[in-house]
Short mmCIF file of N, CA, C and O in Angstrom, two decimals:
data_model
loop_
_atom_site.label_atom_id
_atom_site.label_comp_id
_atom_site.label_asym_id
_atom_site.label_seq_id
_atom_site.Cartn_x
_atom_site.Cartn_y
_atom_site.Cartn_z
N MET A 1 52.31 1.73 -151.15
CA MET A 1 53.20 2.54 -151.95
C MET A 1 52.55 3.84 -152.41
O MET A 1 53.24 4.73 -152.88
N ASP A 2 51.23 3.95 -152.32
CA ASP A 2 50.57 5.19 -152.72
C ASP A 2 51.08 6.38 -151.93
O ASP A 2 51.28 7.46 -152.49
N GLU A 3 51.28 6.17 -150.64
CA GLU A 3 51.78 7.25 -149.79
C GLU A 3 53.22 7.62 -150.17
O GLU A 3 53.58 8.80 -150.18
N VAL A 4 54.01 6.64 -150.53
CA VAL A 4 55.40 6.88 -150.95
C VAL A 4 55.40 7.69 -152.24
O VAL A 4 56.14 8.68 -152.36
N THR A 5 54.60 7.28 -153.21
CA THR A 5 54.58 8.02 -154.48
C THR A 5 54.06 9.43 -154.29
O THR A 5 54.57 10.37 -154.90
N GLU A 6 53.08 9.59 -153.41
CA GLU A 6 52.55 10.95 -153.15
C GLU A 6 53.62 11.83 -152.49
O GLU A 6 53.77 13.00 -152.85
N LEU A 7 54.35 11.28 -151.55
CA LEU A 7 55.42 12.05 -150.91
C LEU A 7 56.55 12.37 -151.88
O LEU A 7 57.14 13.45 -151.83
N LEU A 8 56.86 11.45 -152.78
CA LEU A 8 57.86 11.74 -153.81
C LEU A 8 57.39 12.86 -154.72
O LEU A 8 58.17 13.75 -155.10
N LYS A 9 56.11 12.86 -155.07
CA LYS A 9 55.56 13.96 -155.88
C LYS A 9 55.65 15.29 -155.13
O LYS A 9 55.98 16.32 -155.71
N GLN A 10 55.35 15.25 -153.83
CA GLN A 10 55.48 16.47 -153.03
C GLN A 10 56.92 16.93 -152.96
O GLN A 10 57.20 18.13 -153.02
N ALA A 11 57.85 15.98 -152.86
CA ALA A 11 59.28 16.33 -152.82
C ALA A 11 59.70 16.97 -154.14
O ALA A 11 60.44 17.98 -154.14
N ILE A 12 59.24 16.45 -155.26
CA ILE A 12 59.57 17.03 -156.56
C ILE A 12 59.05 18.46 -156.64
O ILE A 12 59.78 19.38 -157.03
N ALA A 13 57.78 18.65 -156.27
CA ALA A 13 57.20 19.99 -156.32
C ALA A 13 57.94 20.94 -155.38
O ALA A 13 58.20 22.10 -155.74
N LEU A 14 58.26 20.46 -154.19
CA LEU A 14 58.98 21.30 -153.23
C LEU A 14 60.36 21.68 -153.75
O LEU A 14 60.78 22.83 -153.64
N GLU A 15 61.06 20.73 -154.32
CA GLU A 15 62.40 21.03 -154.85
C GLU A 15 62.33 21.99 -156.03
O GLU A 15 63.19 22.87 -156.17
N MET A 16 61.31 21.86 -156.87
CA MET A 16 61.17 22.82 -157.97
C MET A 16 60.82 24.21 -157.43
O MET A 16 61.28 25.22 -157.95
N ARG A 17 60.04 24.24 -156.37
CA ARG A 17 59.77 25.52 -155.70
C ARG A 17 61.08 26.08 -155.14
O ARG A 17 61.32 27.28 -155.19
N GLY A 18 61.96 25.20 -154.65
CA GLY A 18 63.26 25.63 -154.15
C GLY A 18 64.12 26.24 -155.23
O GLY A 18 64.81 27.23 -155.01
N VAL A 19 64.07 25.66 -156.44
CA VAL A 19 64.81 26.23 -157.56
C VAL A 19 64.34 27.66 -157.81
O VAL A 19 65.15 28.59 -157.95
N GLU A 20 63.03 27.84 -157.84
CA GLU A 20 62.46 29.17 -158.08
C GLU A 20 62.80 30.13 -156.94
O GLU A 20 63.24 31.26 -157.18
N LEU A 21 62.63 29.68 -155.71
CA LEU A 21 62.90 30.53 -154.56
C LEU A 21 64.37 30.95 -154.50
O LEU A 21 64.69 32.13 -154.40
N TYR A 22 65.25 29.97 -154.55
CA TYR A 22 66.68 30.28 -154.39
C TYR A 22 67.23 31.08 -155.56
O TYR A 22 68.12 31.91 -155.38
N SER A 23 66.71 30.86 -156.75
CA SER A 23 67.13 31.67 -157.90
C SER A 23 66.71 33.12 -157.69
O SER A 23 67.49 34.05 -157.94
N TYR A 24 65.49 33.30 -157.22
CA TYR A 24 64.99 34.65 -156.93
C TYR A 24 65.84 35.31 -155.84
O TYR A 24 66.26 36.47 -155.96
N LEU A 25 66.08 34.58 -154.77
CA LEU A 25 66.86 35.14 -153.66
C LEU A 25 68.26 35.50 -154.10
O LEU A 25 68.79 36.57 -153.75
N SER A 26 68.89 34.64 -154.88
CA SER A 26 70.24 34.89 -155.36
C SER A 26 70.30 36.15 -156.23
O SER A 26 71.24 36.93 -156.12
N ALA A 27 69.30 36.34 -157.06
CA ALA A 27 69.29 37.48 -157.98
C ALA A 27 68.90 38.79 -157.30
O ALA A 27 69.23 39.86 -157.81
N ASN A 28 68.22 38.73 -156.18
CA ASN A 28 67.65 39.94 -155.58
C ASN A 28 68.24 40.33 -154.23
O ASN A 28 67.79 41.30 -153.63
N ILE A 29 69.24 39.62 -153.77
CA ILE A 29 69.83 39.94 -152.47
C ILE A 29 70.66 41.23 -152.59
O ILE A 29 71.28 41.48 -153.61
N SER A 30 70.62 42.02 -151.55
CA SER A 30 71.46 43.22 -151.49
C SER A 30 71.93 43.37 -150.05
O SER A 30 71.54 42.62 -149.17
N GLY A 31 72.77 44.33 -149.83
CA GLY A 31 73.24 44.58 -148.48
C GLY A 31 74.64 44.04 -148.25
O GLY A 31 75.32 43.57 -149.16
N LEU A 32 75.05 44.11 -147.02
CA LEU A 32 76.40 43.76 -146.61
C LEU A 32 76.77 42.32 -146.96
O LEU A 32 77.90 42.04 -147.32
N TYR A 33 75.83 41.41 -146.87
CA TYR A 33 76.11 39.98 -147.07
C TYR A 33 75.71 39.48 -148.45
O TYR A 33 75.59 38.28 -148.66
N ARG A 34 75.50 40.39 -149.40
CA ARG A 34 74.96 39.99 -150.71
C ARG A 34 75.85 38.98 -151.44
O ARG A 34 75.33 38.07 -152.08
N THR A 35 77.16 39.13 -151.36
CA THR A 35 78.05 38.21 -152.09
C THR A 35 77.95 36.81 -151.51
O THR A 35 77.75 35.83 -152.23
N ILE A 36 78.09 36.71 -150.20
CA ILE A 36 78.06 35.40 -149.53
C ILE A 36 76.69 34.74 -149.71
O ILE A 36 76.59 33.58 -150.10
N LEU A 37 75.62 35.49 -149.41
CA LEU A 37 74.28 34.91 -149.50
C LEU A 37 73.89 34.64 -150.94
O LEU A 37 73.23 33.63 -151.23
N GLY A 38 74.29 35.51 -151.86
CA GLY A 38 73.96 35.30 -153.27
C GLY A 38 74.54 33.99 -153.78
O GLY A 38 73.88 33.22 -154.49
N GLU A 39 75.80 33.73 -153.42
CA GLU A 39 76.43 32.47 -153.82
C GLU A 39 75.76 31.27 -153.15
O GLU A 39 75.54 30.23 -153.79
N LEU A 40 75.45 31.41 -151.88
CA LEU A 40 74.80 30.31 -151.16
C LEU A 40 73.43 30.00 -151.75
O LEU A 40 73.08 28.83 -151.98
N PHE A 41 72.64 31.04 -152.02
CA PHE A 41 71.32 30.83 -152.61
C PHE A 41 71.45 30.22 -154.01
O PHE A 41 70.66 29.34 -154.39
N GLY A 42 72.44 30.65 -154.78
CA GLY A 42 72.66 30.08 -156.11
C GLY A 42 72.99 28.60 -156.04
O GLY A 42 72.49 27.80 -156.84
N GLU A 43 73.84 28.22 -155.09
CA GLU A 43 74.18 26.80 -154.91
C GLU A 43 72.95 26.01 -154.45
O GLU A 43 72.76 24.86 -154.86
N SER A 44 72.12 26.62 -153.60
CA SER A 44 70.90 25.93 -153.15
C SER A 44 69.94 25.71 -154.30
O SER A 44 69.24 24.67 -154.34
N ALA A 45 69.87 26.65 -155.24
CA ALA A 45 69.01 26.47 -156.42
C ALA A 45 69.48 25.27 -157.24
O ALA A 45 68.67 24.43 -157.65
N LYS A 46 70.79 25.16 -157.44
CA LYS A 46 71.35 24.02 -158.18
C LYS A 46 71.08 22.71 -157.45
O LYS A 46 70.72 21.70 -158.07
N GLU A 47 71.26 22.74 -156.13
CA GLU A 47 71.02 21.54 -155.32
C GLU A 47 69.56 21.10 -155.42
O GLU A 47 69.27 19.91 -155.56
N SER A 48 68.64 22.05 -155.36
CA SER A 48 67.22 21.72 -155.47
C SER A 48 66.88 21.10 -156.82
O SER A 48 66.06 20.18 -156.90
N LEU A 49 67.52 21.59 -157.87
CA LEU A 49 67.29 21.03 -159.20
C LEU A 49 67.75 19.56 -159.26
O LEU A 49 67.04 18.70 -159.79
N VAL A 50 68.90 19.28 -158.69
CA VAL A 50 69.41 17.90 -158.65
C VAL A 50 68.49 17.02 -157.81
O VAL A 50 68.15 15.90 -158.21
N HIS A 51 68.06 17.53 -156.65
CA HIS A 51 67.17 16.75 -155.79
C HIS A 51 65.85 16.44 -156.50
O HIS A 51 65.31 15.34 -156.38
N SER A 52 65.34 17.42 -157.24
CA SER A 52 64.09 17.21 -157.98
C SER A 52 64.27 16.11 -159.03
O SER A 52 63.42 15.23 -159.17
N ALA A 53 65.38 16.16 -159.75
CA ALA A 53 65.64 15.15 -160.78
C ALA A 53 65.79 13.76 -160.15
O ALA A 53 65.28 12.77 -160.70
N ASP A 54 66.46 13.70 -159.02
CA ASP A 54 66.63 12.41 -158.34
C ASP A 54 65.28 11.86 -157.86
O ASP A 54 64.99 10.67 -158.02
N ALA A 55 64.47 12.72 -157.25
CA ALA A 55 63.16 12.28 -156.77
C ALA A 55 62.29 11.82 -157.94
O ALA A 55 61.57 10.82 -157.85
N ARG A 56 62.36 12.53 -159.06
CA ARG A 56 61.61 12.16 -160.26
C ARG A 56 62.07 10.78 -160.77
O ARG A 56 61.26 9.94 -161.16
N MET A 57 63.38 10.54 -160.73
CA MET A 57 63.92 9.25 -161.17
C MET A 57 63.37 8.12 -160.29
O MET A 57 62.94 7.08 -160.79
N TRP A 58 63.37 8.31 -158.97
CA TRP A 58 62.86 7.28 -158.06
C TRP A 58 61.36 7.07 -158.25
O TRP A 58 60.88 5.93 -158.22
N LEU A 59 60.63 8.15 -158.47
CA LEU A 59 59.19 8.02 -158.70
C LEU A 59 58.92 7.22 -159.97
O LEU A 59 58.09 6.32 -159.98
N LYS A 60 59.65 7.54 -161.02
CA LYS A 60 59.48 6.81 -162.27
C LYS A 60 59.83 5.34 -162.10
O LYS A 60 59.17 4.47 -162.66
N ALA A 61 60.86 5.05 -161.32
CA ALA A 61 61.25 3.66 -161.07
C ALA A 61 60.15 2.92 -160.31
O ALA A 61 59.88 1.74 -160.58
N LEU A 62 59.51 3.59 -159.37
CA LEU A 62 58.46 2.95 -158.57
C LEU A 62 57.19 2.69 -159.36
O LEU A 62 56.56 1.65 -159.19
N ILE A 63 56.81 3.66 -160.18
CA ILE A 63 55.53 3.50 -160.87
C ILE A 63 55.69 3.01 -162.30
O ILE A 63 54.71 2.82 -163.00
N GLY A 64 56.94 2.80 -162.72
CA GLY A 64 57.22 2.17 -163.99
C GLY A 64 56.91 3.00 -165.22
O GLY A 64 56.51 2.46 -166.24
N LEU A 65 57.08 4.28 -165.13
CA LEU A 65 56.83 5.14 -166.29
C LEU A 65 58.10 5.34 -167.09
O LEU A 65 59.17 5.53 -166.55
N SER A 66 57.97 5.31 -168.39
CA SER A 66 59.11 5.62 -169.25
C SER A 66 59.04 7.07 -169.72
O SER A 66 60.01 7.60 -170.23
N SER A 67 57.90 7.72 -169.55
CA SER A 67 57.77 9.11 -169.96
C SER A 67 57.94 10.02 -168.75
O SER A 67 58.09 9.57 -167.62
N ASP A 68 57.90 11.31 -168.98
CA ASP A 68 58.09 12.28 -167.92
C ASP A 68 56.94 12.22 -166.91
O ASP A 68 55.79 11.97 -167.28
N VAL A 69 57.25 12.44 -165.65
CA VAL A 69 56.27 12.40 -164.58
C VAL A 69 55.74 13.81 -164.36
O VAL A 69 56.50 14.75 -164.17
N MET A 70 54.44 13.96 -164.40
CA MET A 70 53.82 15.25 -164.13
C MET A 70 53.50 15.32 -162.64
O MET A 70 53.03 14.36 -162.05
N VAL A 71 53.78 16.46 -162.07
CA VAL A 71 53.55 16.66 -160.65
C VAL A 71 52.60 17.83 -160.49
O VAL A 71 52.77 18.88 -161.10
N SER A 72 51.59 17.64 -159.66
CA SER A 72 50.70 18.75 -159.34
C SER A 72 50.46 18.73 -157.85
O SER A 72 50.78 17.78 -157.16
N GLY A 73 49.90 19.80 -157.35
CA GLY A 73 49.62 19.85 -155.93
C GLY A 73 49.71 21.25 -155.39
O GLY A 73 49.69 22.23 -156.12
N ASP A 74 49.81 21.34 -154.09
CA ASP A 74 49.80 22.62 -153.41
C ASP A 74 51.08 23.42 -153.61
O ASP A 74 51.09 24.61 -153.39
N MET A 75 52.17 22.78 -154.00
CA MET A 75 53.45 23.44 -154.05
C MET A 75 53.94 23.63 -155.48
O MET A 75 55.01 23.23 -155.85
N GLU A 76 53.11 24.21 -156.32
CA GLU A 76 53.48 24.46 -157.70
C GLU A 76 54.44 25.64 -157.79
O GLU A 76 54.27 26.64 -157.11
N PRO A 77 55.45 25.54 -158.68
CA PRO A 77 56.29 26.71 -158.93
C PRO A 77 55.42 27.87 -159.39
O PRO A 77 54.44 27.69 -160.09
N GLY A 78 55.77 29.07 -158.99
CA GLY A 78 55.01 30.26 -159.35
C GLY A 78 54.01 30.68 -158.30
O GLY A 78 53.55 31.82 -158.30
N ASP A 79 53.65 29.77 -157.40
CA ASP A 79 52.67 30.10 -156.36
C ASP A 79 53.32 30.63 -155.09
O ASP A 79 52.63 31.03 -154.16
N LEU A 80 54.62 30.62 -155.04
CA LEU A 80 55.34 30.97 -153.83
C LEU A 80 55.42 32.48 -153.67
O LEU A 80 55.93 33.17 -154.55
N PRO A 81 54.91 33.04 -152.58
CA PRO A 81 55.09 34.48 -152.36
C PRO A 81 56.56 34.76 -152.08
O PRO A 81 57.18 34.10 -151.25
N MET A 82 57.11 35.72 -152.79
CA MET A 82 58.53 36.03 -152.64
C MET A 82 58.71 37.18 -151.66
O MET A 82 57.93 38.12 -151.64
N PRO A 83 59.76 37.11 -150.84
CA PRO A 83 60.04 38.21 -149.91
C PRO A 83 60.46 39.46 -150.68
O PRO A 83 60.83 39.38 -151.85
N GLY A 84 60.40 40.61 -150.01
CA GLY A 84 60.79 41.87 -150.63
C GLY A 84 62.24 41.85 -151.09
O GLY A 84 63.07 41.14 -150.55
N VAL A 85 62.53 42.61 -152.11
CA VAL A 85 63.88 42.65 -152.69
C VAL A 85 64.89 43.12 -151.66
O VAL A 85 64.69 44.14 -151.00
N GLY A 86 65.94 42.34 -151.50
CA GLY A 86 67.10 42.75 -150.73
C GLY A 86 67.10 42.48 -149.25
O GLY A 86 68.14 42.54 -148.63
N ASN A 87 65.97 42.17 -148.64
CA ASN A 87 65.91 42.01 -147.20
C ASN A 87 66.55 40.69 -146.77
O ASN A 87 65.98 39.61 -146.95
N GLU A 88 67.72 40.78 -146.17
CA GLU A 88 68.49 39.58 -145.82
C GLU A 88 67.76 38.67 -144.84
O GLU A 88 67.74 37.45 -145.01
N ARG A 89 67.16 39.24 -143.81
CA ARG A 89 66.45 38.42 -142.81
C ARG A 89 65.25 37.72 -143.43
O ARG A 89 65.03 36.53 -143.19
N GLU A 90 64.47 38.44 -144.23
CA GLU A 90 63.32 37.81 -144.88
C GLU A 90 63.77 36.70 -145.81
O GLU A 90 63.13 35.65 -145.89
N PHE A 91 64.86 36.93 -146.53
CA PHE A 91 65.38 35.92 -147.45
C PHE A 91 65.79 34.67 -146.68
O PHE A 91 65.50 33.55 -147.09
N LEU A 92 66.50 34.86 -145.58
CA LEU A 92 66.94 33.71 -144.79
C LEU A 92 65.76 32.99 -144.14
O LEU A 92 65.76 31.76 -144.04
N MET A 93 64.74 33.74 -143.71
CA MET A 93 63.55 33.10 -143.15
C MET A 93 62.84 32.26 -144.21
O MET A 93 62.35 31.17 -143.92
N ALA A 94 62.79 32.76 -145.46
CA ALA A 94 62.19 31.98 -146.54
C ALA A 94 62.98 30.70 -146.78
O ALA A 94 62.40 29.63 -147.01
N ALA A 95 64.31 30.79 -146.70
CA ALA A 95 65.16 29.60 -146.87
C ALA A 95 64.94 28.61 -145.74
O ALA A 95 64.87 27.39 -145.96
N VAL A 96 64.82 29.10 -144.51
CA VAL A 96 64.56 28.23 -143.36
C VAL A 96 63.22 27.52 -143.54
O VAL A 96 63.11 26.31 -143.30
N ASP A 97 62.20 28.25 -143.98
CA ASP A 97 60.89 27.63 -144.21
C ASP A 97 60.98 26.54 -145.28
O ASP A 97 60.41 25.46 -145.12
N GLN A 98 61.69 26.82 -146.36
CA GLN A 98 61.86 25.86 -147.45
C GLN A 98 62.56 24.60 -146.95
O GLN A 98 62.11 23.48 -147.21
N GLU A 99 63.65 24.78 -146.23
CA GLU A 99 64.42 23.62 -145.75
C GLU A 99 63.65 22.85 -144.67
O GLU A 99 63.74 21.62 -144.61
N SER A 100 62.88 23.54 -143.85
CA SER A 100 62.06 22.86 -142.84
C SER A 100 61.04 21.95 -143.50
O SER A 100 60.82 20.80 -143.06
N GLU A 101 60.41 22.45 -144.55
CA GLU A 101 59.43 21.62 -145.27
C GLU A 101 60.11 20.43 -145.93
O GLU A 101 59.57 19.32 -145.95
N ALA A 102 61.32 20.62 -146.46
CA ALA A 102 62.05 19.51 -147.08
C ALA A 102 62.39 18.44 -146.04
O ALA A 102 62.23 17.24 -146.29
N VAL A 103 62.87 18.87 -144.88
CA VAL A 103 63.17 17.92 -143.79
C VAL A 103 61.91 17.14 -143.43
O VAL A 103 61.93 15.92 -143.27
N ASN A 104 60.79 17.83 -143.35
CA ASN A 104 59.52 17.21 -143.00
C ASN A 104 59.13 16.14 -144.02
O ASN A 104 58.82 14.99 -143.65
N ILE A 105 59.15 16.50 -145.30
CA ILE A 105 58.72 15.55 -146.34
C ILE A 105 59.65 14.34 -146.38
O ILE A 105 59.20 13.19 -146.39
N TYR A 106 60.96 14.59 -146.43
CA TYR A 106 61.90 13.46 -146.53
C TYR A 106 61.90 12.62 -145.26
O TYR A 106 62.06 11.39 -145.34
N SER A 107 61.68 13.21 -144.09
CA SER A 107 61.61 12.44 -142.85
C SER A 107 60.38 11.54 -142.83
O SER A 107 60.46 10.39 -142.41
N ARG A 108 59.25 12.07 -143.28
CA ARG A 108 58.03 11.26 -143.37
C ARG A 108 58.23 10.09 -144.34
O ARG A 108 57.82 8.96 -144.06
N LEU A 109 58.86 10.39 -145.47
CA LEU A 109 59.12 9.36 -146.46
C LEU A 109 60.05 8.28 -145.90
O LEU A 109 59.80 7.08 -146.06
N TYR A 110 61.07 8.70 -145.18
CA TYR A 110 62.00 7.75 -144.58
C TYR A 110 61.28 6.86 -143.56
O TYR A 110 61.48 5.65 -143.52
N SER A 111 60.44 7.47 -142.75
CA SER A 111 59.70 6.71 -141.73
C SER A 111 58.83 5.63 -142.37
O SER A 111 58.79 4.49 -141.90
N ILE A 112 58.16 5.97 -143.44
CA ILE A 112 57.31 5.00 -144.14
C ILE A 112 58.15 3.88 -144.74
O ILE A 112 57.85 2.70 -144.58
N LEU A 113 59.21 4.27 -145.45
CA LEU A 113 60.06 3.26 -146.10
C LEU A 113 60.75 2.35 -145.09
O LEU A 113 60.93 1.16 -145.34
N ASN A 114 61.12 2.91 -143.96
CA ASN A 114 61.85 2.16 -142.94
C ASN A 114 60.96 1.14 -142.24
O ASN A 114 61.46 0.18 -141.65
N THR A 115 59.65 1.33 -142.29
CA THR A 115 58.72 0.41 -141.62
C THR A 115 58.00 -0.50 -142.60
O THR A 115 57.24 -1.37 -142.19
N THR A 116 58.21 -0.30 -143.91
CA THR A 116 57.55 -1.10 -144.93
C THR A 116 58.46 -2.25 -145.34
O THR A 116 59.62 -2.04 -145.65
N LYS A 117 57.91 -3.44 -145.35
CA LYS A 117 58.68 -4.62 -145.77
C LYS A 117 57.95 -5.29 -146.92
O LYS A 117 56.74 -5.46 -146.85
N PRO A 118 58.59 -5.69 -147.99
CA PRO A 118 59.98 -5.35 -148.31
C PRO A 118 60.05 -3.90 -148.77
O PRO A 118 59.05 -3.34 -149.23
N THR A 119 61.23 -3.34 -148.68
CA THR A 119 61.41 -1.97 -149.14
C THR A 119 62.56 -1.91 -150.13
O THR A 119 63.39 -2.81 -150.17
N ASN A 120 62.58 -0.88 -150.91
CA ASN A 120 63.65 -0.66 -151.87
C ASN A 120 64.82 -0.03 -151.12
O ASN A 120 64.76 1.12 -150.71
N ILE A 121 65.89 -0.79 -150.92
CA ILE A 121 67.03 -0.33 -150.13
C ILE A 121 67.70 0.88 -150.77
O ILE A 121 68.13 1.80 -150.08
N GLY A 122 67.78 0.90 -152.09
CA GLY A 122 68.36 2.04 -152.78
C GLY A 122 67.58 3.31 -152.50
O GLY A 122 68.16 4.37 -152.20
N LEU A 123 66.26 3.24 -152.58
CA LEU A 123 65.41 4.39 -152.29
C LEU A 123 65.54 4.79 -150.83
O LEU A 123 65.65 5.98 -150.51
N LEU A 124 65.52 3.83 -149.93
CA LEU A 124 65.66 4.11 -148.50
C LEU A 124 66.97 4.85 -148.22
O LEU A 124 66.99 5.85 -147.50
N ASN A 125 68.07 4.37 -148.81
CA ASN A 125 69.37 5.02 -148.61
C ASN A 125 69.38 6.43 -149.18
O ASN A 125 69.94 7.35 -148.59
N TRP A 126 68.77 6.61 -150.36
CA TRP A 126 68.72 7.95 -150.96
C TRP A 126 67.91 8.91 -150.07
O TRP A 126 68.33 10.04 -149.84
N VAL A 127 66.77 8.44 -149.58
CA VAL A 127 65.93 9.29 -148.72
C VAL A 127 66.68 9.64 -147.43
O VAL A 127 66.63 10.79 -146.98
N GLN A 128 67.38 8.67 -146.85
CA GLN A 128 68.15 8.95 -145.63
C GLN A 128 69.20 10.03 -145.91
O GLN A 128 69.38 10.94 -145.11
N ALA A 129 69.87 9.94 -147.04
CA ALA A 129 70.85 10.96 -147.41
C ALA A 129 70.19 12.32 -147.62
O ALA A 129 70.74 13.36 -147.22
N GLN A 130 68.98 12.31 -148.19
CA GLN A 130 68.25 13.57 -148.38
C GLN A 130 67.90 14.21 -147.04
O GLN A 130 68.02 15.43 -146.89
N VAL A 131 67.47 13.41 -146.09
CA VAL A 131 67.15 13.94 -144.76
C VAL A 131 68.39 14.62 -144.18
O VAL A 131 68.32 15.74 -143.66
N GLU A 132 69.53 13.95 -144.28
CA GLU A 132 70.77 14.51 -143.73
C GLU A 132 71.17 15.80 -144.42
O GLU A 132 71.54 16.78 -143.76
N VAL A 133 71.07 15.84 -145.74
CA VAL A 133 71.42 17.05 -146.51
C VAL A 133 70.49 18.20 -146.15
O VAL A 133 70.94 19.33 -145.92
N GLU A 134 69.19 17.92 -146.10
CA GLU A 134 68.22 18.98 -145.80
C GLU A 134 68.38 19.48 -144.36
O GLU A 134 68.24 20.67 -144.11
N GLN A 135 68.68 18.58 -143.44
CA GLN A 135 68.91 19.00 -142.05
C GLN A 135 70.15 19.89 -141.96
O GLN A 135 70.14 20.91 -141.27
N ARG A 136 71.20 19.52 -142.68
CA ARG A 136 72.42 20.34 -142.70
C ARG A 136 72.13 21.73 -143.26
O ARG A 136 72.55 22.74 -142.70
N ASP A 137 71.39 21.78 -144.37
CA ASP A 137 71.05 23.06 -144.97
C ASP A 137 70.19 23.90 -144.04
O ASP A 137 70.39 25.12 -143.92
N LEU A 138 69.25 23.27 -143.37
CA LEU A 138 68.39 23.97 -142.42
C LEU A 138 69.21 24.59 -141.30
O LEU A 138 69.05 25.77 -140.96
N ILE A 139 70.10 23.81 -140.74
CA ILE A 139 70.96 24.31 -139.65
C ILE A 139 71.82 25.47 -140.14
O ILE A 139 71.98 26.48 -139.45
N GLU A 140 72.35 25.34 -141.34
CA GLU A 140 73.19 26.40 -141.90
C GLU A 140 72.41 27.70 -142.05
O GLU A 140 72.89 28.77 -141.65
N TYR A 141 71.20 27.62 -142.60
CA TYR A 141 70.39 28.83 -142.77
C TYR A 141 69.95 29.40 -141.42
O TYR A 141 69.90 30.61 -141.24
N GLN A 142 69.62 28.53 -140.46
CA GLN A 142 69.27 29.01 -139.12
C GLN A 142 70.42 29.73 -138.46
O GLN A 142 70.23 30.78 -137.82
N MET A 143 71.63 29.19 -138.60
CA MET A 143 72.81 29.83 -138.02
C MET A 143 73.06 31.19 -138.66
O MET A 143 73.39 32.17 -137.96
N LEU A 144 72.92 31.27 -139.97
CA LEU A 144 73.10 32.55 -140.66
C LEU A 144 72.04 33.56 -140.20
O LEU A 144 72.34 34.74 -140.00
N LEU A 145 70.82 33.09 -140.06
CA LEU A 145 69.75 33.98 -139.61
C LEU A 145 70.05 34.52 -138.22
O LEU A 145 69.80 35.69 -137.94
N ASP A 146 70.61 33.70 -137.35
CA ASP A 146 70.97 34.14 -136.00
C ASP A 146 72.10 35.18 -136.01
O ASP A 146 72.22 35.98 -135.09
N GLN A 147 72.91 35.17 -137.07
CA GLN A 147 74.04 36.09 -137.17
C GLN A 147 73.68 37.45 -137.74
O GLN A 147 74.43 38.40 -137.59
N ILE A 148 72.56 37.52 -138.45
CA ILE A 148 72.19 38.77 -139.12
C ILE A 148 71.14 39.52 -138.33
O ILE A 148 70.25 39.00 -137.79
#
């Protein structure tokens, strides 16, 4: 379970980085697609916040903490280099990178949980749903990037 808890911590940090990234992108987008992309980035920031809270809940359930879970590691909020203001392609590339990393973390977590017996079925189902959501978001951002 150490690997599962570590991946959940990475997921929390990544999702909090997503909140920071998507909030920045939403506030700083300009150009022809600013309305559409601004709304999309804003929704992604909200989604990342929910995902972070969910991952934190599962982590607390696994390790039995009643207090708040502290997360540290390579993906701390504030450490993310932000793309230049207004550049639509750079913004979409940053979103693709973020979603790719999310797919990677949740896929690794799913693989571990799916091969571990006994496993928490609720957690397994949540992680599977996360993989699907992150893959959908990744495809959406990739398609937008191809259009701009």
